CSV table of N, CA and C in Angstrom, one decimal:
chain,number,residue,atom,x,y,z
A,222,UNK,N,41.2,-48.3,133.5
A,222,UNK,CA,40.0,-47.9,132.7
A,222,UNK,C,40.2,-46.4,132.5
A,223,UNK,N,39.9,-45.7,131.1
A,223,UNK,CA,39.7,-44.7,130.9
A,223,UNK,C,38.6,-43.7,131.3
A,224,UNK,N,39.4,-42.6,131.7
A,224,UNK,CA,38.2,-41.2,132.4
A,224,UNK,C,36.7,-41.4,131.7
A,225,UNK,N,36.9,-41.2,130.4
A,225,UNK,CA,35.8,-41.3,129.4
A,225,UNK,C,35.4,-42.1,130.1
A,226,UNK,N,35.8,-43.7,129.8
A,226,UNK,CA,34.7,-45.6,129.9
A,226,UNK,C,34.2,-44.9,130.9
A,227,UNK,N,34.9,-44.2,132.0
A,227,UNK,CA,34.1,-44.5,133.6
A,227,UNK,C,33.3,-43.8,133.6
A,228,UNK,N,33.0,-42.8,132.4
A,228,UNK,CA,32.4,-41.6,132.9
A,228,UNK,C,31.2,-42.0,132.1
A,229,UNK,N,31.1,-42.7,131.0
A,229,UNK,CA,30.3,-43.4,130.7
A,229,UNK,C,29.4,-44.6,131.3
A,230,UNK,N,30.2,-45.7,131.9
A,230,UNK,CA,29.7,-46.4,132.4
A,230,UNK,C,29.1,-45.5,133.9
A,231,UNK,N,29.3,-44.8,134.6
A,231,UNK,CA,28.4,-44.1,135.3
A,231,UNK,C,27.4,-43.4,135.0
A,232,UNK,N,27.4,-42.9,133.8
A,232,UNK,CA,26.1,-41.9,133.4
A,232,UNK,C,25.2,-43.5,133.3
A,233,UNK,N,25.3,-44.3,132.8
A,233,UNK,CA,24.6,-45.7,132.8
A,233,UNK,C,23.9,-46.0,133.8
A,234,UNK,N,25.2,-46.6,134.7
A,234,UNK,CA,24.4,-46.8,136.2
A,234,UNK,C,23.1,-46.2,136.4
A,235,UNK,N,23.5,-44.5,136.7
A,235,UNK,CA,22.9,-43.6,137.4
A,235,UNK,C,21.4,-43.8,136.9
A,236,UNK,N,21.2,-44.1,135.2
A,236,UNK,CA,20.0,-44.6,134.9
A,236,UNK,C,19.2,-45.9,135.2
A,237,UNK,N,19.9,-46.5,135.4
A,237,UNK,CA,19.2,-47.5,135.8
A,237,UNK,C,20.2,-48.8,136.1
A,238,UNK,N,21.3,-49.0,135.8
A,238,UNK,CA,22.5,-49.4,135.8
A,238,UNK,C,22.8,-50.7,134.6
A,239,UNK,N,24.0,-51.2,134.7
A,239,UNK,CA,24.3,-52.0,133.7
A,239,UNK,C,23.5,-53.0,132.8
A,240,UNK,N,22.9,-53.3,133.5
A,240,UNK,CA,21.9,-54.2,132.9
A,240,UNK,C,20.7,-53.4,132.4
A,241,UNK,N,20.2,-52.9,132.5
A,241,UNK,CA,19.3,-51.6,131.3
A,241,UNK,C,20.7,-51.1,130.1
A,242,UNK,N,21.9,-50.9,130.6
A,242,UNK,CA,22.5,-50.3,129.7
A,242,UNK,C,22.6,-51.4,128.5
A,243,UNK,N,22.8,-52.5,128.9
A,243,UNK,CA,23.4,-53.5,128.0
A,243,UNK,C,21.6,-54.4,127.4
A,244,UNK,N,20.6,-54.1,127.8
A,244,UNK,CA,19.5,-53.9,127.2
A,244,UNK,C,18.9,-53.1,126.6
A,245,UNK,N,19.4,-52.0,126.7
A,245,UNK,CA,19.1,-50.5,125.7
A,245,UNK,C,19.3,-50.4,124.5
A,246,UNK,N,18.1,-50.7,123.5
A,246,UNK,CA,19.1,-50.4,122.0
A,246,UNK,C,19.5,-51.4,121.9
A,247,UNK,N,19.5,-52.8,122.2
A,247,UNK,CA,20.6,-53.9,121.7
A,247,UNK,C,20.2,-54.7,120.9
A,248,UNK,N,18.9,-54.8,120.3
A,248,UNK,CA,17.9,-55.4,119.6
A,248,UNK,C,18.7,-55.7,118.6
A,249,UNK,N,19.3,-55.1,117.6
A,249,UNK,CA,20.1,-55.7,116.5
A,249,UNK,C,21.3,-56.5,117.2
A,250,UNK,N,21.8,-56.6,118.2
A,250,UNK,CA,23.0,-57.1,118.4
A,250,UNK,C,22.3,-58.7,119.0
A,251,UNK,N,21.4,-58.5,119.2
A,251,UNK,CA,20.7,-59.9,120.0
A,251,UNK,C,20.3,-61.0,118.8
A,252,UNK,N,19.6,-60.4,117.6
A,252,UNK,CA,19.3,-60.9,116.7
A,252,UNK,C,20.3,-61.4,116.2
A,253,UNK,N,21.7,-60.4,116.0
A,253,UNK,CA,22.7,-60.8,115.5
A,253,UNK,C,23.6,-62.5,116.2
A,254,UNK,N,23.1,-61.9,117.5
A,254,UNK,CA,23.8,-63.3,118.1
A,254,UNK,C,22.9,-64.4,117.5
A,255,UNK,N,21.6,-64.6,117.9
A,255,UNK,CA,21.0,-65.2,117.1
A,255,UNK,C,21.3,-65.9,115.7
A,256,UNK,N,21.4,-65.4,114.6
A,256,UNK,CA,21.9,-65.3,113.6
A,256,UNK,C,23.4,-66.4,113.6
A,257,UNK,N,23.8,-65.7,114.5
A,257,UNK,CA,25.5,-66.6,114.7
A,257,UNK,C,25.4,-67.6,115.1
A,258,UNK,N,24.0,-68.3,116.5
A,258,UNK,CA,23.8,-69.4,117.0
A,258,UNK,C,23.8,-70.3,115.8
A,259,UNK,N,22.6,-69.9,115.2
A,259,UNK,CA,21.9,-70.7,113.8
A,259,UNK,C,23.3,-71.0,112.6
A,260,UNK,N,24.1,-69.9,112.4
A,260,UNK,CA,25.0,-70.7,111.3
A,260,UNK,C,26.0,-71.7,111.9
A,261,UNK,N,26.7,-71.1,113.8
A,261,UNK,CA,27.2,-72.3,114.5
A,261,UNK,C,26.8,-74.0,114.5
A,262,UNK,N,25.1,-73.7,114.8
A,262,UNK,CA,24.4,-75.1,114.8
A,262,UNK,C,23.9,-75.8,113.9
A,263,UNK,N,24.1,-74.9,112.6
A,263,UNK,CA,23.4,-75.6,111.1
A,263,UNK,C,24.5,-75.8,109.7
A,264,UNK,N,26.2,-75.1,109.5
A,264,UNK,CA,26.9,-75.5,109.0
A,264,UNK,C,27.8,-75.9,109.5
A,265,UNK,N,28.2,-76.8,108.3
A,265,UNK,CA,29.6,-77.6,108.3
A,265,UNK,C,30.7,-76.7,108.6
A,266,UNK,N,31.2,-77.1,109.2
A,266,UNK,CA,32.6,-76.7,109.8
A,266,UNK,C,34.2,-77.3,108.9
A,267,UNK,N,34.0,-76.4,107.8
A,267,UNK,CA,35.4,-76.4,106.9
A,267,UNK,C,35.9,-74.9,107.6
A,268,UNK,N,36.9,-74.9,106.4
A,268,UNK,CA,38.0,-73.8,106.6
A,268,UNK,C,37.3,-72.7,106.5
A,269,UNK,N,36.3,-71.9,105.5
A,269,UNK,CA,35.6,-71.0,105.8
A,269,UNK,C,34.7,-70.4,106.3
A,270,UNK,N,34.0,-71.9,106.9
A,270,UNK,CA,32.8,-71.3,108.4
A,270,UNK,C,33.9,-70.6,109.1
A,271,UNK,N,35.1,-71.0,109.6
A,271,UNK,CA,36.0,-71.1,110.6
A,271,UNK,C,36.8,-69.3,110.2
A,272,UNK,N,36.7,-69.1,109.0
A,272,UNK,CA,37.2,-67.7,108.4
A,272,UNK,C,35.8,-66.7,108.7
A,273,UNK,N,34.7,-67.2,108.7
A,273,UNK,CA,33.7,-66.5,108.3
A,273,UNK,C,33.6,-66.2,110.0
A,274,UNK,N,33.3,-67.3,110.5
A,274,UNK,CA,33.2,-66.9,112.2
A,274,UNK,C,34.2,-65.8,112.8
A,275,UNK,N,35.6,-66.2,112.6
A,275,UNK,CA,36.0,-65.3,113.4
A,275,UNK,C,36.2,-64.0,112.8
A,276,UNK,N,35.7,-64.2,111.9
A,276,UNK,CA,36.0,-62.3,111.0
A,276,UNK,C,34.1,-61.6,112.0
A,277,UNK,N,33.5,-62.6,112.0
A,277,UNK,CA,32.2,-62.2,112.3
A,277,UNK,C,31.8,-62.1,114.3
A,278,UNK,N,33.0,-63.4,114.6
A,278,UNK,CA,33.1,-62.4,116.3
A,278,UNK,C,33.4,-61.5,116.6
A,279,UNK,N,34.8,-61.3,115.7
A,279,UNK,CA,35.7,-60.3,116.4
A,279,UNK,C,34.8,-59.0,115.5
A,280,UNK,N,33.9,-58.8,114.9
A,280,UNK,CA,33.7,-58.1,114.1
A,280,UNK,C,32.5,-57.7,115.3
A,281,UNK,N,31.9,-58.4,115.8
A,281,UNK,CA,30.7,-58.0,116.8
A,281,UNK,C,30.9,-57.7,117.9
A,282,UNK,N,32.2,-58.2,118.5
A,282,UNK,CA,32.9,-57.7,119.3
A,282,UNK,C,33.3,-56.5,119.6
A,283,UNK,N,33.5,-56.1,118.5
A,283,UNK,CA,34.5,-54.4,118.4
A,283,UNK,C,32.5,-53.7,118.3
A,284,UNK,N,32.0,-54.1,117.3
A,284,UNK,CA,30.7,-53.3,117.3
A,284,UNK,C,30.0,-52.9,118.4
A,285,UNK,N,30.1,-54.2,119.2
A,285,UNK,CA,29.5,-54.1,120.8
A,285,UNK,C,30.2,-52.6,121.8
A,286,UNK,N,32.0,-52.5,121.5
A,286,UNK,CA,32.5,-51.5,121.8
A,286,UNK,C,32.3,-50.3,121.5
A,287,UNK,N,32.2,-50.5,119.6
A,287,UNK,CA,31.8,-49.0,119.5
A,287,UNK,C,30.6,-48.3,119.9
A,288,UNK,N,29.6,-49.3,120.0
A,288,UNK,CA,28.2,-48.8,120.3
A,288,UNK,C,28.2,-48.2,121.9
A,289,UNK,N,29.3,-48.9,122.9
A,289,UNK,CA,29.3,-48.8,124.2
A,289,UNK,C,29.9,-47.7,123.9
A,290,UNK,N,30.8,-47.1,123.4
A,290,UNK,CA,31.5,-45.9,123.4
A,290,UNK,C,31.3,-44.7,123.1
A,291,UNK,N,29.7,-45.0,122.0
A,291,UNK,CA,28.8,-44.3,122.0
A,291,UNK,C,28.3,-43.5,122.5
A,292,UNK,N,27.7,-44.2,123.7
A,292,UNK,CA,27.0,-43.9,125.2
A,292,UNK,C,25.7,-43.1,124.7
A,293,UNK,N,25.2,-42.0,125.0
A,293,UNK,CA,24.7,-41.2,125.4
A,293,UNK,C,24.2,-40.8,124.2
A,294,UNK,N,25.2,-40.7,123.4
A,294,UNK,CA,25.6,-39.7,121.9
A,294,UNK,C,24.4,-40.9,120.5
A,295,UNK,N,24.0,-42.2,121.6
A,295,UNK,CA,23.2,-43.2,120.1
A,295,UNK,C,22.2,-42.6,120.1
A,296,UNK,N,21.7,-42.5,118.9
A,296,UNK,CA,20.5,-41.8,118.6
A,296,UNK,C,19.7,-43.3,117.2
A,297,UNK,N,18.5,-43.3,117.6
A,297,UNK,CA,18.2,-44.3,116.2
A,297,UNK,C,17.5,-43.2,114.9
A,298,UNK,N,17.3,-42.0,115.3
A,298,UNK,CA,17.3,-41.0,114.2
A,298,UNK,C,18.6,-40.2,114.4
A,299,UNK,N,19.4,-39.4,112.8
A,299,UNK,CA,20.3,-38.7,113.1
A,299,UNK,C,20.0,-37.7,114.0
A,300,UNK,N,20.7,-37.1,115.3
A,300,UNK,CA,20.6,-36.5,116.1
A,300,UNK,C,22.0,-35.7,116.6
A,301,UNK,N,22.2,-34.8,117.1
A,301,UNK,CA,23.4,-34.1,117.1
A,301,UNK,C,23.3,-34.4,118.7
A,302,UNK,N,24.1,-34.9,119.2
A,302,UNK,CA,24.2,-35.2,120.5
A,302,UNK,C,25.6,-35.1,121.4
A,303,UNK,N,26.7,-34.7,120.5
A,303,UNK,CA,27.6,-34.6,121.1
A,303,UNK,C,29.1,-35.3,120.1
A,304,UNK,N,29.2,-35.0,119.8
A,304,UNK,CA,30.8,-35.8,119.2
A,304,UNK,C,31.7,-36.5,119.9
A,305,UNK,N,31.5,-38.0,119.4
A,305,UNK,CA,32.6,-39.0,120.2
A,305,UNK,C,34.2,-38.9,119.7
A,306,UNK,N,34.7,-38.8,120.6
A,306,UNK,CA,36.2,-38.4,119.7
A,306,UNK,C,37.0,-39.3,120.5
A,307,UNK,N,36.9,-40.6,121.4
A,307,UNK,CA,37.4,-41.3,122.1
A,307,UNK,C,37.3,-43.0,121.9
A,308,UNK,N,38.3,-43.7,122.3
A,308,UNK,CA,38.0,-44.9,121.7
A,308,UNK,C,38.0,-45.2,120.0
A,309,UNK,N,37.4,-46.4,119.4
A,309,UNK,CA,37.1,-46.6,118.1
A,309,UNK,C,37.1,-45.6,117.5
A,310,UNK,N,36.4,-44.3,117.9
A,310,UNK,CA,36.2,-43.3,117.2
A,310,UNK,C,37.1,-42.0,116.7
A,311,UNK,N,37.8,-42.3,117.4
A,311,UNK,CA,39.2,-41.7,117.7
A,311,UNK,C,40.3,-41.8,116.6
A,312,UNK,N,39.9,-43.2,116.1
A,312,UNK,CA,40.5,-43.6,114.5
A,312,UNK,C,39.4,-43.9,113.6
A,313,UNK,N,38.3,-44.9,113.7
A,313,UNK,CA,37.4,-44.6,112.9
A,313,UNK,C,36.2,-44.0,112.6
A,314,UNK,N,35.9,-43.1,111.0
A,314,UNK,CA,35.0,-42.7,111.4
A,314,UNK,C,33.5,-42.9,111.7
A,315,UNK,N,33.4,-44.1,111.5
A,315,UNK,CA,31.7,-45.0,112.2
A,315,UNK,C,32.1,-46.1,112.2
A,316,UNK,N,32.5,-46.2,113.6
A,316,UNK,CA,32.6,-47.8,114.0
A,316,UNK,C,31.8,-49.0,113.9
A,317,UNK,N,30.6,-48.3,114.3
A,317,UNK,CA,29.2,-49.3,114.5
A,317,UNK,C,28.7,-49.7,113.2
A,318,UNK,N,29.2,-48.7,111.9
A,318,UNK,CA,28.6,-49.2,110.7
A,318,UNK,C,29.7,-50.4,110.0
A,319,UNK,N,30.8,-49.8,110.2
A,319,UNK,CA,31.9,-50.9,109.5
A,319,UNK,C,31.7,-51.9,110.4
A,320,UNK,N,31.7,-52.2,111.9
A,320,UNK,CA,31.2,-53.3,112.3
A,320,UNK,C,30.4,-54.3,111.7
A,321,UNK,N,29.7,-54.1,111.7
A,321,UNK,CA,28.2,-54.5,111.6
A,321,UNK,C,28.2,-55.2,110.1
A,322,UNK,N,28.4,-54.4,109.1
A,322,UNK,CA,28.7,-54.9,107.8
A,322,UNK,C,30.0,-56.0,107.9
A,323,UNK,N,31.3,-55.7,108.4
A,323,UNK,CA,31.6,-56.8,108.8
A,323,UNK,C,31.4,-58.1,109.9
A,324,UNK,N,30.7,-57.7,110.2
A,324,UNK,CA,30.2,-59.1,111.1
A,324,UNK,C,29.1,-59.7,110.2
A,325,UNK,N,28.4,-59.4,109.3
A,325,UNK,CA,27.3,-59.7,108.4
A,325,UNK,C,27.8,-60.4,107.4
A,326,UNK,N,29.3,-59.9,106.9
A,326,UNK,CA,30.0,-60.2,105.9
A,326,UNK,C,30.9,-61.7,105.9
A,327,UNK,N,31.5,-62.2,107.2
A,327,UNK,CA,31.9,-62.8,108.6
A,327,UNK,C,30.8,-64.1,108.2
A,328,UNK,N,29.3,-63.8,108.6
A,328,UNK,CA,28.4,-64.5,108.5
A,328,UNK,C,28.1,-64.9,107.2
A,329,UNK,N,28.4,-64.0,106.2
A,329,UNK,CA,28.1,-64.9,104.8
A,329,UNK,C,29.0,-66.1,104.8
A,330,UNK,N,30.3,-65.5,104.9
A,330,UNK,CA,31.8,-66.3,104.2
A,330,UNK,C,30.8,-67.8,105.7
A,331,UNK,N,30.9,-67.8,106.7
A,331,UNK,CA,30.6,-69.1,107.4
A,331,UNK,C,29.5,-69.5,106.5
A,332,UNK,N,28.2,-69.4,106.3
A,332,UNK,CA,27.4,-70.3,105.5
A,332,UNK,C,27.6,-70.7,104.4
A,333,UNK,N,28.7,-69.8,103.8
A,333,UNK,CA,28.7,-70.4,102.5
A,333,UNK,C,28.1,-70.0,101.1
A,334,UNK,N,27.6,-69.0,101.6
A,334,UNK,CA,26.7,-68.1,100.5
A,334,UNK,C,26.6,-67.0,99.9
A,335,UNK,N,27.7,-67.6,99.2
A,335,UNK,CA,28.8,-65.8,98.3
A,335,UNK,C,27.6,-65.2,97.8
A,336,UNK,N,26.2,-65.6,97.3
A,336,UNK,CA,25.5,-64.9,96.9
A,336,UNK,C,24.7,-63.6,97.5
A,337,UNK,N,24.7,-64.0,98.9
A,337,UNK,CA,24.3,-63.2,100.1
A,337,UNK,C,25.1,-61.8,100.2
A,338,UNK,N,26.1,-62.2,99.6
A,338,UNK,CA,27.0,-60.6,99.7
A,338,UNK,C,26.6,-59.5,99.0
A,339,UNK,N,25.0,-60.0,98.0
A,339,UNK,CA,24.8,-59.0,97.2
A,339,UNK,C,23.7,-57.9,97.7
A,340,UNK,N,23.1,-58.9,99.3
A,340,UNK,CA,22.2,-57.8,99.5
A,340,UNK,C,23.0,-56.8,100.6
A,341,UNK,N,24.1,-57.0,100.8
A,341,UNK,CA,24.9,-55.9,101.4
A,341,UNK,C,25.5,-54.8,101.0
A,342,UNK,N,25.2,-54.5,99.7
A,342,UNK,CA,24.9,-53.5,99.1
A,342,UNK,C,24.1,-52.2,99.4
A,343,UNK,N,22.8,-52.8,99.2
A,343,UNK,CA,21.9,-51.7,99.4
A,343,UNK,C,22.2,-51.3,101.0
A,344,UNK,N,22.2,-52.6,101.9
A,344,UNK,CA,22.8,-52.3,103.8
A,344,UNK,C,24.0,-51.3,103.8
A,345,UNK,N,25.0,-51.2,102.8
A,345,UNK,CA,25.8,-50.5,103.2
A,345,UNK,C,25.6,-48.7,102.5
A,346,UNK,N,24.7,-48.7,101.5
A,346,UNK,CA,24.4,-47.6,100.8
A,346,UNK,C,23.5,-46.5,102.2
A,347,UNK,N,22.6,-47.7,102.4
A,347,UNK,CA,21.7,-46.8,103.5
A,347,UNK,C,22.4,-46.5,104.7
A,348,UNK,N,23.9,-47.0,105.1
A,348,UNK,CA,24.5,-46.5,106.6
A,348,UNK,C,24.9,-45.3,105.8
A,349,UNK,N,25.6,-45.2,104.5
A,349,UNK,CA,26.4,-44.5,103.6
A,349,UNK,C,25.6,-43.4,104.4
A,350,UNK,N,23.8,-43.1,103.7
A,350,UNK,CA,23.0,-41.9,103.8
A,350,UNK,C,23.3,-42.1,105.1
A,351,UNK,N,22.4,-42.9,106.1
A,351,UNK,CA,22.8,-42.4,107.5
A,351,UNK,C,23.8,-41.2,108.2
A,352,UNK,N,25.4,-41.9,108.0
A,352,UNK,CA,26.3,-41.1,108.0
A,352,UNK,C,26.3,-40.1,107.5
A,353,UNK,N,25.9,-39.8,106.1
A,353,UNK,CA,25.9,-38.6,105.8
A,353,UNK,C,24.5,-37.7,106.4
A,354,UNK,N,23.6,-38.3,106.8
A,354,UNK,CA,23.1,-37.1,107.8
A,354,UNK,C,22.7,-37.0,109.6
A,355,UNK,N,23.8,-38.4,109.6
A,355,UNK,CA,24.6,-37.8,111.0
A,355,UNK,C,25.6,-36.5,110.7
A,356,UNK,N,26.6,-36.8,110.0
A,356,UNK,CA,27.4,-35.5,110.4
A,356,UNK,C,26.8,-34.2,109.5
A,357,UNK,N,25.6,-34.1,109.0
A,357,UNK,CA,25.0,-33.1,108.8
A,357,UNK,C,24.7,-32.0,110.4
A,358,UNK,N,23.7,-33.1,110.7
A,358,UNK,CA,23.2,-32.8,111.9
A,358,UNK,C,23.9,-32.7,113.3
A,359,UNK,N,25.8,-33.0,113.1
A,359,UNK,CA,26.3,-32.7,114.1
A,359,UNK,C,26.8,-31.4,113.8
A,360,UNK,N,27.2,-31.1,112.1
A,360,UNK,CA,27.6,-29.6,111.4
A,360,UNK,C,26.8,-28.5,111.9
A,361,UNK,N,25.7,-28.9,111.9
A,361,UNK,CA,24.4,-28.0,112.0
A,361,UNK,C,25.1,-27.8,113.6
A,362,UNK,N,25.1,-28.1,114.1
A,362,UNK,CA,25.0,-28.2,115.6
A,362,UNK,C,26.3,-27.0,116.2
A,363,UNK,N,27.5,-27.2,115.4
A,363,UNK,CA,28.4,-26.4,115.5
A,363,UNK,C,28.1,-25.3,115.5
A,364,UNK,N,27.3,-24.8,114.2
A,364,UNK,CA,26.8,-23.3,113.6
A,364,UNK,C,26.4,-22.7,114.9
């Protein structure tokens, strides 16, 4: 395990320990499981639920990381809290957003509903702004 993970996963603990950590903020990832239950238990299982699922595990998978890698630094308004430069973040530069849209994207291709791809649009415009006033607010922070 990396210095960072540990140093992370202890600032966690010390608040209340893992289990507050992995209930903190997870509200979209819960729903999302949710979400996943319902297309598992309600479509057919051809070739593209089966493309759509695992682009949309592994896609919530890594999201679950980047959020954990996060730590300290999540803010649900942009907030300047520190620059993560470790893990996911280390090559990409918002993990939690390309996630997310791909795991959503994952979940279209499984139901079957190319049409669904069109409200991911506006979902991806508004991380767009997000991002752009996250790293405002980390710039600011430099100054």
């Amino acid at each position: 395990m990396s210095l960072e993970l540990y140093r992370n996963l202890e600032a966690h603990r010390k608040r209340g320990g893992v289990r507050t950590f992995l209930l903190d903020s997870y509200l979209d990832f819960l729903v999302t499981v949710a979400i996943l239950a319902l297309v598992i238990l309600r479509t057919p299982w051809g070739v593209w639920f089966w493309v759509g699922i695992s682009v949309a595990v592994v896609s919530f998978l890594l999201w679950v990381v980047a959020r954990y890698q996060l730590g300290d630094s999540f803010a649900i308004t942009a907030e300047a809290r520190g620059l993560v430069t470790h893990g996911l973040y280390r090559r990409i530069r918002h993990p939690m957003y390309l996630f997310s849209s791909l795991c959503y994207v994952g979940i279209m291709f499984a139901v079957g509903r190319w049409w669904l791809l069109l409200a991911l649009g506006p979902i991806i415009l508004v991380q767009y702004a997000r991002a752009r006033q996250e790293e405002a607010a980390l710039a600011a922070e430099k100054l």
